[in-house]
Tab-separated table of C-alpha atoms and ligand atoms in Angstrom:
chain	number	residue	atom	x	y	z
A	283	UNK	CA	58.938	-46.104	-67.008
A	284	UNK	CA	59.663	-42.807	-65.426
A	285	UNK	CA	61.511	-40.108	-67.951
A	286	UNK	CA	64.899	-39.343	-66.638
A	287	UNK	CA	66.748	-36.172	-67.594
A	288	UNK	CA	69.792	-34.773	-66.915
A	289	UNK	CA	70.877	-31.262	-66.162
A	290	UNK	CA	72.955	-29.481	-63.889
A	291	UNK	CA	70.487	-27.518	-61.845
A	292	UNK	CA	67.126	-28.451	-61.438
A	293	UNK	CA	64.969	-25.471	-60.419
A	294	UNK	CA	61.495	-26.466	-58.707
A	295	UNK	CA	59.259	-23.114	-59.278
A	296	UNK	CA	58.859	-21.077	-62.750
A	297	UNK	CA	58.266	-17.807	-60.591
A	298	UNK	CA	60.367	-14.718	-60.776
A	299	UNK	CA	63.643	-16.372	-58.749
A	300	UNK	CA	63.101	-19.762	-60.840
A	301	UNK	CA	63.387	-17.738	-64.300
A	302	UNK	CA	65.641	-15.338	-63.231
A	303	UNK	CA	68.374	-18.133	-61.829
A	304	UNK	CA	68.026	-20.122	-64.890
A	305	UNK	CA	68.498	-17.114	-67.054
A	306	UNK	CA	71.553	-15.828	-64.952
A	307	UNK	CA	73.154	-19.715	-65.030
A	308	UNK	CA	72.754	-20.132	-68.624
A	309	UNK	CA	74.421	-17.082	-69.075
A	310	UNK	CA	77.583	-18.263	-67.306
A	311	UNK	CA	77.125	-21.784	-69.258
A	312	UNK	CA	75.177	-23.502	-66.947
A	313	UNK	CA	72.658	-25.681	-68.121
A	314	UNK	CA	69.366	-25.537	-66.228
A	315	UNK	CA	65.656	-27.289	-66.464
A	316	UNK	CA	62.509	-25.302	-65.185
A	317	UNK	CA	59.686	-26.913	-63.593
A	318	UNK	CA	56.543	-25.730	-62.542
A	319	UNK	CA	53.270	-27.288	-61.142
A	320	UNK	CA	50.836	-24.317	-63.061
A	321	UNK	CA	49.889	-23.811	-66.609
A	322	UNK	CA	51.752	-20.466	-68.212
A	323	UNK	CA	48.314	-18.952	-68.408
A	324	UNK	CA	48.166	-19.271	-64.594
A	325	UNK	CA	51.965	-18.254	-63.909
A	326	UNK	CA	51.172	-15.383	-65.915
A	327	UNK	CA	47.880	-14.391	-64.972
A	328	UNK	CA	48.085	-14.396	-60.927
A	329	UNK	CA	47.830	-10.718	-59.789
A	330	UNK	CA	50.724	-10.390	-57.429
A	331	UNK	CA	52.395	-7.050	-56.225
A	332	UNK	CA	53.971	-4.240	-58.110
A	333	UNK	CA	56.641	-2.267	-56.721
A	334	UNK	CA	60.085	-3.915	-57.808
A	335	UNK	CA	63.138	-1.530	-56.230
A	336	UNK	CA	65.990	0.263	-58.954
A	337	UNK	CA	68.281	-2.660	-58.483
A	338	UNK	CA	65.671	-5.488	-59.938
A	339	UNK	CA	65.027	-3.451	-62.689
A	340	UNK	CA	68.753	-3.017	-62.914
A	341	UNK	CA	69.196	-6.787	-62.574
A	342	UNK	CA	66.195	-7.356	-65.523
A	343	UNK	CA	68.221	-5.537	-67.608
A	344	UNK	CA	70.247	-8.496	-68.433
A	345	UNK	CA	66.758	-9.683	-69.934
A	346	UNK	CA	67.523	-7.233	-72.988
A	347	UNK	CA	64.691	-6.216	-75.042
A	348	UNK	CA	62.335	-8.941	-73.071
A	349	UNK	CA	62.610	-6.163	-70.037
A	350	UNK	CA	59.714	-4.124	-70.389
A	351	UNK	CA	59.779	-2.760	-66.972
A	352	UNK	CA	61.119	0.418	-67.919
A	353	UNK	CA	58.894	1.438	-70.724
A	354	UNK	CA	55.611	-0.463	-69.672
A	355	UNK	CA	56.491	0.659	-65.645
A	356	UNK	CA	56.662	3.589	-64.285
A	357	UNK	CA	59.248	5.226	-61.960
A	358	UNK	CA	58.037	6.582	-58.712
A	359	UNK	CA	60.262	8.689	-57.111
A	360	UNK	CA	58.319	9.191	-53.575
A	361	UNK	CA	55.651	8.088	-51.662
A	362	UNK	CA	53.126	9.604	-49.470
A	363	UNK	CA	52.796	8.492	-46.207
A	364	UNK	CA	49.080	9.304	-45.144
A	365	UNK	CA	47.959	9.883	-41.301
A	366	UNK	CA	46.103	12.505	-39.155
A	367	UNK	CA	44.712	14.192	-41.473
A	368	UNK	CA	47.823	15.142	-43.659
A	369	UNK	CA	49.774	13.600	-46.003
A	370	UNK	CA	53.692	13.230	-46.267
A	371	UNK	CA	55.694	12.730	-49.383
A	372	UNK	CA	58.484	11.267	-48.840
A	373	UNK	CA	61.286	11.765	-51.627
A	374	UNK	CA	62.977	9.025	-52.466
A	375	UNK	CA	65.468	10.750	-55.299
A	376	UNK	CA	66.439	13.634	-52.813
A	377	UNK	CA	67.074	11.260	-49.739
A	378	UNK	CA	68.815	8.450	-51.973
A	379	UNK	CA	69.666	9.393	-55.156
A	380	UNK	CA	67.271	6.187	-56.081
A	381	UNK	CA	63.951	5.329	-57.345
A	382	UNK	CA	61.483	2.128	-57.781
A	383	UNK	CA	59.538	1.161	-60.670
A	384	UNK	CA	55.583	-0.109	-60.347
A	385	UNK	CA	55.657	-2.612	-62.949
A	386	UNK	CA	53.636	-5.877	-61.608
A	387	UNK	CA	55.161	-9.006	-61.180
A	388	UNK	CA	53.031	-11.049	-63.541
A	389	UNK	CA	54.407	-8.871	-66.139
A	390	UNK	CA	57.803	-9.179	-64.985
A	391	UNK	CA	57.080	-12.839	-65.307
A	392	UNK	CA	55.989	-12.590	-68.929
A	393	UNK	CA	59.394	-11.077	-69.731
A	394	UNK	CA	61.287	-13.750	-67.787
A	395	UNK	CA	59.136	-16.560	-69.790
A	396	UNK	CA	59.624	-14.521	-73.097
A	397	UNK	CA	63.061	-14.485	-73.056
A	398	UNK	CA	63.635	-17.931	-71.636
A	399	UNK	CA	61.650	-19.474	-74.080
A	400	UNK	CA	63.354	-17.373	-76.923
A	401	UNK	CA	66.596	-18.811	-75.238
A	402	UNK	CA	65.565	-22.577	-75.730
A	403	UNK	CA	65.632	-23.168	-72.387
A	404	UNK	CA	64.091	-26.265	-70.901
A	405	UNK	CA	60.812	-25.122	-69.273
A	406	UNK	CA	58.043	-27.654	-68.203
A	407	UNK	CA	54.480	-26.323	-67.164
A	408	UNK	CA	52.230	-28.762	-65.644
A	409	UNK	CA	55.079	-30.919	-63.826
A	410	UNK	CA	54.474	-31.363	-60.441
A	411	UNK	CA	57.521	-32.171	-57.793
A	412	UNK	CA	56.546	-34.582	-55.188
A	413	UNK	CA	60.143	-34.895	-53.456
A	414	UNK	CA	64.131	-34.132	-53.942
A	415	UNK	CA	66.083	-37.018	-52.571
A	416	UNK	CA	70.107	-37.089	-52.345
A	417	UNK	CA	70.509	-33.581	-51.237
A	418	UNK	CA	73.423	-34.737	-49.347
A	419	UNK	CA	74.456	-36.597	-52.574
A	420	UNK	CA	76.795	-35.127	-55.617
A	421	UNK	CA	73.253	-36.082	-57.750
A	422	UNK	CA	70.506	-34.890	-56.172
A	423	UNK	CA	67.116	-36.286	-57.693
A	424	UNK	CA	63.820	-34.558	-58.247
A	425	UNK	CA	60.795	-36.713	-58.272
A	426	UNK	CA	58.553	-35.657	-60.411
A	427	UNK	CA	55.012	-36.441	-62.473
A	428	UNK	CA	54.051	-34.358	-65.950
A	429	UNK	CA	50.348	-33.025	-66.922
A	430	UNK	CA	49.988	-36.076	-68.498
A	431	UNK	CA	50.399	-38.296	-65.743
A	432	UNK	CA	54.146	-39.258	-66.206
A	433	UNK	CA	56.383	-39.896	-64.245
A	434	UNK	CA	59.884	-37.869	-64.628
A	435	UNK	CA	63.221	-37.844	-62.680
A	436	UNK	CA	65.813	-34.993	-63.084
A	437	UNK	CA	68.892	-36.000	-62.261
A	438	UNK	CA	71.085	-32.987	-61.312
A	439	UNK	CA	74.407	-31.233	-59.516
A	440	UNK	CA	71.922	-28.958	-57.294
A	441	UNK	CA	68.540	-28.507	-56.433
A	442	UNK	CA	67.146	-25.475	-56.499
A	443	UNK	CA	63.550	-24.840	-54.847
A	444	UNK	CA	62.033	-21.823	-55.846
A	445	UNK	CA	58.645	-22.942	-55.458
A	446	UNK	CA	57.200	-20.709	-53.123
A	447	UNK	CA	55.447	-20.478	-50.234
A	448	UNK	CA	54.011	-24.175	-49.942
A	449	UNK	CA	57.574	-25.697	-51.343
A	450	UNK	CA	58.236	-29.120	-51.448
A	451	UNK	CA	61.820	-29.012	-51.863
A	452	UNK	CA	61.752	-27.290	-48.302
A	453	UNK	CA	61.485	-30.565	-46.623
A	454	UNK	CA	65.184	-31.610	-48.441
A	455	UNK	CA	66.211	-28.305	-47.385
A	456	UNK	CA	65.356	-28.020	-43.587
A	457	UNK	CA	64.263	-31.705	-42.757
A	458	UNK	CA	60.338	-30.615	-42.493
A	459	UNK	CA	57.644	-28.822	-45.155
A	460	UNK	CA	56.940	-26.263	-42.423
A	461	UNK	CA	60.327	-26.184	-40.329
A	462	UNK	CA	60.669	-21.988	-40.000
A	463	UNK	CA	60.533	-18.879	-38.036
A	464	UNK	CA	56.898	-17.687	-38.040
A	465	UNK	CA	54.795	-14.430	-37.554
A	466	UNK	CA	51.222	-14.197	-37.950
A	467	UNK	CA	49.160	-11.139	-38.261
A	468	UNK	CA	45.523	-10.293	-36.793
A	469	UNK	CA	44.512	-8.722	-40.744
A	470	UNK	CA	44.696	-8.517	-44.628
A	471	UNK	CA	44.056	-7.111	-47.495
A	472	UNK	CA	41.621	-6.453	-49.383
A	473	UNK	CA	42.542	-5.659	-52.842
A	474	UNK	CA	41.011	-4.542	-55.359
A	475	UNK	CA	41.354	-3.671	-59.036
A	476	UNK	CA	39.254	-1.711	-60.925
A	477	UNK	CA	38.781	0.537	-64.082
A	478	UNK	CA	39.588	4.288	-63.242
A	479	UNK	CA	42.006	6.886	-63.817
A	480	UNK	CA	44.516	7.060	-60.955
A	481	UNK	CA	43.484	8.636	-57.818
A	482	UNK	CA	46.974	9.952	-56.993
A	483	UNK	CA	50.198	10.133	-59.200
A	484	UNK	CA	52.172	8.135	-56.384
A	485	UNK	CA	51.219	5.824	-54.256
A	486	UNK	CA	49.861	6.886	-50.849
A	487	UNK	CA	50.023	4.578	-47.986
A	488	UNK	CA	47.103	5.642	-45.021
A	489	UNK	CA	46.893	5.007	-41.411
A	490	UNK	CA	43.452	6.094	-40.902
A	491	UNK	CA	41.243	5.523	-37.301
A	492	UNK	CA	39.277	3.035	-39.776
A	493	UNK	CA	42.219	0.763	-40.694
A	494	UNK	CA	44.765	1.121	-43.300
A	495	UNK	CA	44.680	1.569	-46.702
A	496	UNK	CA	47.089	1.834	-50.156
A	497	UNK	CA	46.382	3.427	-53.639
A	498	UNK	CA	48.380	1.908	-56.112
A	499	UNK	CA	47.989	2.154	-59.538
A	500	UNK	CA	48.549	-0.365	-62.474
A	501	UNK	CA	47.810	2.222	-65.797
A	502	UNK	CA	46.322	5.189	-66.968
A	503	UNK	CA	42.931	3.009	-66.812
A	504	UNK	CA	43.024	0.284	-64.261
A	505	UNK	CA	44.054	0.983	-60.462
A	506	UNK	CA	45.019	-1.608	-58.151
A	507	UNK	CA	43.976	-0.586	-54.358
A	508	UNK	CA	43.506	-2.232	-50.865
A	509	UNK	CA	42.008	-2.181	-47.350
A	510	UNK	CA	42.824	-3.713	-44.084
A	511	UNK	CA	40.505	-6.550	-43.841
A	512	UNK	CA	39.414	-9.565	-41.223
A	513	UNK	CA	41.458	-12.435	-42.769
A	514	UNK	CA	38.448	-14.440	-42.422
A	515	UNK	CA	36.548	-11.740	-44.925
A	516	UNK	CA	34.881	-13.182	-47.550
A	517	UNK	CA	35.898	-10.836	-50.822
A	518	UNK	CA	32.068	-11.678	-51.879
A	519	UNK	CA	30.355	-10.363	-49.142
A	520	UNK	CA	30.590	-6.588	-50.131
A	521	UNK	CA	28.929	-4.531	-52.356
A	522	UNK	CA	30.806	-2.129	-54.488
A	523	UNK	CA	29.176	0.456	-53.083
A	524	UNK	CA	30.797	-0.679	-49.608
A	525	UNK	CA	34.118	-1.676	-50.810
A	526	UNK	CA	34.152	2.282	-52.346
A	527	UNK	CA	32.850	3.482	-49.239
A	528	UNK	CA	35.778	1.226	-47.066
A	529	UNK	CA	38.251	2.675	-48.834
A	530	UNK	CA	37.217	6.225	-48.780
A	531	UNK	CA	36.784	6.776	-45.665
A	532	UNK	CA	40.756	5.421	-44.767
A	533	UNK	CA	42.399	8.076	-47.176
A	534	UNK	CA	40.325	11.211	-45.613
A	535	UNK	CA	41.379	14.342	-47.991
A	536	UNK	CA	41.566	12.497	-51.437
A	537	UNK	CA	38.414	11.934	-53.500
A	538	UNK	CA	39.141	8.707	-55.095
A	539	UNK	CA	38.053	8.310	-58.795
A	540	UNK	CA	35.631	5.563	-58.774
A	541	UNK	CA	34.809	3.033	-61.493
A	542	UNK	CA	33.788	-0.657	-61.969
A	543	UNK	CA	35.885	-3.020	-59.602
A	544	UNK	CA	36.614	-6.091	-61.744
A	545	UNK	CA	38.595	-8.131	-59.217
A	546	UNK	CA	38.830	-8.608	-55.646
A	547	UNK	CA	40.822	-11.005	-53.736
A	548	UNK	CA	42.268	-10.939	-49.802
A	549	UNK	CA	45.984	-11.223	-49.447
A	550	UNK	CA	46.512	-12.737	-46.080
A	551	UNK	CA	49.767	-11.495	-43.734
A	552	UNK	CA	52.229	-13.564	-43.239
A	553	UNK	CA	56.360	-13.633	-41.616
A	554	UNK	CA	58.222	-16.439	-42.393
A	555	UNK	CA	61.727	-17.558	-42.476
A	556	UNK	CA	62.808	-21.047	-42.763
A	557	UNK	CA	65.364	-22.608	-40.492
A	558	UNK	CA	67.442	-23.657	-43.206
A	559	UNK	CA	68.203	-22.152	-46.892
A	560	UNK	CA	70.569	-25.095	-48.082
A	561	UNK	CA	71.556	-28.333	-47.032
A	562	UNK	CA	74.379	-29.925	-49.483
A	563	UNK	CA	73.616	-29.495	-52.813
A	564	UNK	CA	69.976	-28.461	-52.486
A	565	UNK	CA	68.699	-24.685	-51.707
A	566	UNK	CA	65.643	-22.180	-51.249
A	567	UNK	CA	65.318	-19.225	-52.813
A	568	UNK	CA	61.754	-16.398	-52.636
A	569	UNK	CA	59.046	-17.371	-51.318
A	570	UNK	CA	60.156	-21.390	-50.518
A	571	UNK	CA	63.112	-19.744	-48.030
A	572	UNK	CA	60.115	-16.999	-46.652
A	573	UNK	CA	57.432	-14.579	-46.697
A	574	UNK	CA	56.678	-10.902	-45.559
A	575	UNK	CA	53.509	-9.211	-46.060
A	576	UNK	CA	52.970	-6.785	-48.778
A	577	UNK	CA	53.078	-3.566	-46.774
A	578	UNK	CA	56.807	-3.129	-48.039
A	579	UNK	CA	56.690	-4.147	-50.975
A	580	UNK	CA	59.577	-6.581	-50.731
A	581	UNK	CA	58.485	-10.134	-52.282
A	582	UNK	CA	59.899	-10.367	-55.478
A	583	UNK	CA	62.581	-8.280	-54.918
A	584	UNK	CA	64.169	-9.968	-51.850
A	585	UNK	CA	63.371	-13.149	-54.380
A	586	UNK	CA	66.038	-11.620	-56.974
A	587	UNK	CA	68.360	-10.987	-54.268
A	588	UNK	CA	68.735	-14.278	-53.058
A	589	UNK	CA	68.874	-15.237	-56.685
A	590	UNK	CA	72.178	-13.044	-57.025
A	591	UNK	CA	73.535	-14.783	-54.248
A	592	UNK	CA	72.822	-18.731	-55.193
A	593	UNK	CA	73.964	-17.726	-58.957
A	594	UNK	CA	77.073	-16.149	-57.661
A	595	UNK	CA	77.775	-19.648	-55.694
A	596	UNK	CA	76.611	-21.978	-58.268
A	597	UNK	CA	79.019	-20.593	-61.020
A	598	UNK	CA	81.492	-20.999	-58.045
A	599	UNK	CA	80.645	-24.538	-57.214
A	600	UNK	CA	80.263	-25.729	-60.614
A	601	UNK	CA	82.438	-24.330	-62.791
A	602	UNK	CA	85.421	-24.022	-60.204
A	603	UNK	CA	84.463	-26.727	-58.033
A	604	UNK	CA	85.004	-24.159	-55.053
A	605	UNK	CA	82.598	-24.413	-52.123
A	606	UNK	CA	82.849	-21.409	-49.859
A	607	UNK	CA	80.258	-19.359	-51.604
A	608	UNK	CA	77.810	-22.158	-51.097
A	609	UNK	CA	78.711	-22.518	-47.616
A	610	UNK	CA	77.841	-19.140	-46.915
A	611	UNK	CA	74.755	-19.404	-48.865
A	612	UNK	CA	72.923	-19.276	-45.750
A	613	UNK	CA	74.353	-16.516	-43.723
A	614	UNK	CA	74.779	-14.015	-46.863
A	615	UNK	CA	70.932	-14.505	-48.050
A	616	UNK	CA	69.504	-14.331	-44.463
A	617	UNK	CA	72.014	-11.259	-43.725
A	618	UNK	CA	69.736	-9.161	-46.406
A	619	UNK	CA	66.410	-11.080	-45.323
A	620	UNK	CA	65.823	-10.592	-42.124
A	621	UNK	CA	66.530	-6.674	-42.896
A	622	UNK	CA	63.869	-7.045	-45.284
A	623	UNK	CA	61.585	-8.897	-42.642
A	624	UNK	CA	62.540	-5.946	-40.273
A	625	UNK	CA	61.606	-3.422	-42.752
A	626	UNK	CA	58.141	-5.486	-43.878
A	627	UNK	CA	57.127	-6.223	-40.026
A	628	UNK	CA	57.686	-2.403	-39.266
A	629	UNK	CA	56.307	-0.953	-41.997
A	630	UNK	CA	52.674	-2.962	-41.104
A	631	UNK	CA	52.721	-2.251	-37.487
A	632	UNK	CA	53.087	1.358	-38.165
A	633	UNK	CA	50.480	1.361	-40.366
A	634	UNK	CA	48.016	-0.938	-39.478
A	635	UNK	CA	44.883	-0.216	-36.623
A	636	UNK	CA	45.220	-3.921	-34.747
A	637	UNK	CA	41.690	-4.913	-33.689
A	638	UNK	CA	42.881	-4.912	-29.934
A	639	UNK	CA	44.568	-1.332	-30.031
A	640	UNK	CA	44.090	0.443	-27.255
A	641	UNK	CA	44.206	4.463	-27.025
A	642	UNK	CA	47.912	4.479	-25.976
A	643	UNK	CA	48.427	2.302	-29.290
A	644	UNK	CA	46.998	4.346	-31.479
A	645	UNK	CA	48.531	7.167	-29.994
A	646	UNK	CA	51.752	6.162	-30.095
A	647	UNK	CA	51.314	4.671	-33.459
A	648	UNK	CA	51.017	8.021	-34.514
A	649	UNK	CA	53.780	9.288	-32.666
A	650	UNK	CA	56.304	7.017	-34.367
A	651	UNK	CA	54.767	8.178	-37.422
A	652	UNK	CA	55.177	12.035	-36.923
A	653	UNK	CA	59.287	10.829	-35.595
A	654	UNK	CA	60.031	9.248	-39.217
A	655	UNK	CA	58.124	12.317	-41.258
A	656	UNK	CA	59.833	14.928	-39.546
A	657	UNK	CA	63.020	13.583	-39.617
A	658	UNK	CA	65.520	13.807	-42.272
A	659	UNK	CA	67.016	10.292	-40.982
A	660	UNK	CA	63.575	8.822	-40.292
A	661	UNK	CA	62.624	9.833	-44.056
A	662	UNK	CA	65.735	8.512	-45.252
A	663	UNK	CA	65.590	4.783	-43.472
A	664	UNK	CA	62.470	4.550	-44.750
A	665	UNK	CA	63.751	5.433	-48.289
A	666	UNK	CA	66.668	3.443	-48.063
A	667	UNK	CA	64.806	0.372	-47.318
A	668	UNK	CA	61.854	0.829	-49.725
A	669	UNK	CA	64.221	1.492	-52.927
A	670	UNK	CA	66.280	-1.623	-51.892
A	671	UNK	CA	70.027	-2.093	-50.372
A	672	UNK	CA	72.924	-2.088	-52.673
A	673	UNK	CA	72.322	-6.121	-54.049
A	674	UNK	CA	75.239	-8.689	-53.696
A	675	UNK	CA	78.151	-8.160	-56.465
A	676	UNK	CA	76.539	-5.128	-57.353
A	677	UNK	CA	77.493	-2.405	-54.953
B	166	PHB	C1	50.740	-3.038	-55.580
B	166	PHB	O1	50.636	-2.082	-56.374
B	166	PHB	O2	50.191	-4.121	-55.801
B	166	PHB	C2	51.496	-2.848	-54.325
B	166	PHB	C3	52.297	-1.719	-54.165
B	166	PHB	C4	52.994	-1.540	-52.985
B	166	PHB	C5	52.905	-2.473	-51.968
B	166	PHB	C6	52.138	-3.612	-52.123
B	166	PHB	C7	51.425	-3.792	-53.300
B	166	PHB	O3	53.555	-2.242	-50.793
């Protein structure tokens, strides 16, 4: 016999968007259940990407004292944009007024579980979805089976699927698991993390002859860095020695402080939209509704934004029984997105050597480049983007 509960959203996906709705919809009354496939040790252990723009921090605020972006983060108030030999800071607090935080998102996601299990929300590790049926229902039905084998069936008003990037609830949503716009890219990255002090105070993103490269940092000891990379690299294959060398040699001018590298993994690139972000009363929200590559930094915080956006219409639908906001679901997320996928796509091409550049590419690769550091509108687009658009209701 299956366990059937009964809620009024079901959320497929305890990532960032997951936590963040159910936190947001409990707020306004709105009960919610959590489910999520991983353990809480994995959720909260997977090394994902640390930039989160002034409004997410803004909008973790509402997480109280569980926020620790602001005292275990940092602010960063510019970057440096790396290429011919010179570097170029660009200042995001005298072009916008705004800043962004590096604070990763696995700690973000510690804060989000912290203060949702503090809460007494309903949060299941270790339950897998399989399928959402009656999306074009009132009671939409996830299908579900626990760690332990069970089966469970959450009966709900709305679906939500915020289960990233492989989603099942997409195929409810847009009729197929895949159904999307796509964009593949010829590299990835190679990241690393390893036990240093920083190399630079901000983080400096290089378009070298040898590929690109970023120095991030994570604390006063650990730095988090990456090269461009084959996708079909195997993160084994290199020494340290040659992963120190690699990344060298792409940020010509800055000696980077070396020490033991205690992680590597490749991130590979990837665009994606998908065709459809609701269909009656189920929706996609992150990484289920699409993807950009890391170069600008816009994963989890075009996640919170759609988040805004579904919360908004939810309260809207189901407290007022009013449907227009979740009508417009659709066009008011993707209206943000595919800025975001502008932004995320330009960002990489401008930065990144592809392995079939030809002189003339390169060339006017760095052309564009010199265009945005030299002027005071190029600067601030790029500023404007990185530190995020003013978010729904928020303004
Ligand atoms: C990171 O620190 O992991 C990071 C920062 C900026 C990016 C991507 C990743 O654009």
């Amino acid at each position: 016999m299956p366990e059937i509960v009964r809620t009024r959203v079901a959320i497929v996906g305890a990532g960032p968007a997951g936590l963040l709705l159910s936190h947001l919809l409990a707020a306004a009354g709105i009960d919610s259940i959590v489910i999520d496939s991983r353990t809480r040790e994995q959720i909260e252990q997977t090394i994902r990407a640390g930039i989160l723009e002034q409004g997410t921090v803004e909008v973790l605020d509402a997480l109280d004292e569980f926020s620790r972006a602001r005292t275990v983060g940092h602010r960063h108030d510019g970057i440096e944009l790396r290429f011919a030999g010179a570097g170029h800071r660009i200042d995001f607090a005298s072009l916008v007024g705004r800043g962004v935080w590096l604070y990763p998102q696995h700690e973000a996601l510690k804060d989000l579980i912290a203060a949702r299990i503090a809460a007494g929300a309903d949060l299941r590790f270790g339950v897998t979805a399989q399928r959402v049926e009656g999306a074009a229902s009132d009671r939409p039905r996830v299908f579900a089976t626990g760690a332990d084998g069970r089966a469970l069936e959450i009966d709900a008003d709305f679906v939500v699927g915020a289960d990233g990037s492989h989603s099942v609830v997409r195929a409810a949503v847009t009729g197929s698991q895949t159904g999307g716009y796509f964009r593949e890219y010829p590299f990835a990255w190679f990241g690393i993390l390893c036990e240093a002090p920083p190399s630079a105070t901000e983080l400096i993103y290089s378009n070298s002859p040898n590929g690109f490269a970023l120095i991030s940092q994570r604390s006063a000891t650990v730095q988090r860095m990456y090269f461009q990379c084959d996708p079909e690299v195997d993160p084994e294959s290199y020494t340290e020695e040659q992963l120190w060398h690699e990344l060298q040699s792409r940020v010509p001018g800055t000696t980077l402080n070396e020490g033991p590298i205690f992680q590597r993994d490749v991130l590979r690139f990837r665009s994606f939209v998908a065709h459809s972000l609701r269909t009656g009363r189920a929706a996609l929200v992150g990484d289920a509704a699409h993807t950009v590559p890391p170069t600008g930094a816009k994963g989890m915080n075009l996640a919170v934004a759609d988040v805004l956006v579904l919360e908004r219409a939810l309260r809207a639908l189901l407290l007022e029984n009013d449907e227009r906001l979740i009508d417009a679901y659709h066009d008011t997320a993707l209206h943000r997105i595919w800025k975001a996928q502008h932004f995320s796509w330009w960002m990489t091409s401008m930065l990144h050597v592809a392995p079939d550049a030809s002189d003339f590419d390169r060339l006017r690769q760095l052309g564009e480049l010199q265009t945005v550091v030299e002027s005071e509108a190029g600067r601030r687009y790029l500023a404007e983007a990185y530190t995020g658009w003013p978010l729904e209701g928020r303004a």
